[in-house]
XYZ file of C-alpha atoms in Angstrom:
66
model
C 97.011 101.400 113.876
C 94.133 99.632 115.570
C 90.985 98.931 113.614
C 87.712 97.571 114.882
C 85.804 95.487 112.355
C 82.233 94.397 112.912
C 80.909 92.507 109.894
C 77.148 92.237 109.911
C 74.816 89.327 109.461
C 75.694 87.026 106.598
C 79.229 88.376 106.278
C 80.034 87.572 109.874
C 78.603 84.066 109.548
C 80.394 83.455 106.242
C 83.704 84.659 107.670
C 83.342 82.439 110.719
C 82.441 79.376 108.623
C 85.270 79.895 106.161
C 87.803 80.476 108.926
C 86.726 77.234 110.555
C 87.007 75.346 107.245
C 90.498 76.727 106.687
C 91.592 76.107 110.257
C 92.369 79.724 110.978
C 90.771 82.706 112.668
C 88.569 85.378 111.195
C 91.195 87.882 112.308
C 93.913 86.102 110.317
C 91.657 85.931 107.267
C 90.917 89.653 107.418
C 94.630 90.450 107.741
C 95.365 88.222 104.726
C 92.629 89.944 102.717
C 94.130 93.350 103.528
C 97.621 92.115 102.553
C 96.255 90.714 99.282
C 94.477 93.970 98.488
C 97.576 96.070 99.190
C 99.768 93.771 97.080
C 97.272 93.834 94.198
C 97.034 97.626 94.331
C 100.822 97.963 94.361
C 101.129 95.610 91.375
C 98.475 97.553 89.463
C 100.391 100.779 90.109
C 103.588 99.208 88.723
C 101.748 98.003 85.614
C 100.165 101.445 85.039
C 103.512 103.216 85.489
C 105.265 100.820 83.105
C 102.482 101.158 80.532
C 102.679 104.952 80.653
C 106.469 104.890 80.304
C 106.300 102.541 77.338
C 103.504 104.527 75.687
C 105.583 107.695 75.966
C 108.692 105.906 74.700
C 106.997 104.514 71.592
C 104.541 107.360 70.912
C 106.507 108.970 68.081
C 107.040 105.678 66.274
C 103.381 104.739 66.616
C 102.359 108.105 65.162
C 104.640 107.501 62.162
C 103.089 104.098 61.574
C 99.523 105.460 61.382
């Protein structure tokens, strides 16, 4: 999948400056940001799923303790 990204104004300047400071390209930084976002979203989904499973598992006991 090809994506064209055109950050505007301050964002473009900030990306360019940060990429230079880190010794990388803006392209590499954008790819890393996408990877980080996807990993974070996947981790959040795992946490939500686990929480729901545990809530269902312990629901009856928690009701008895009320």
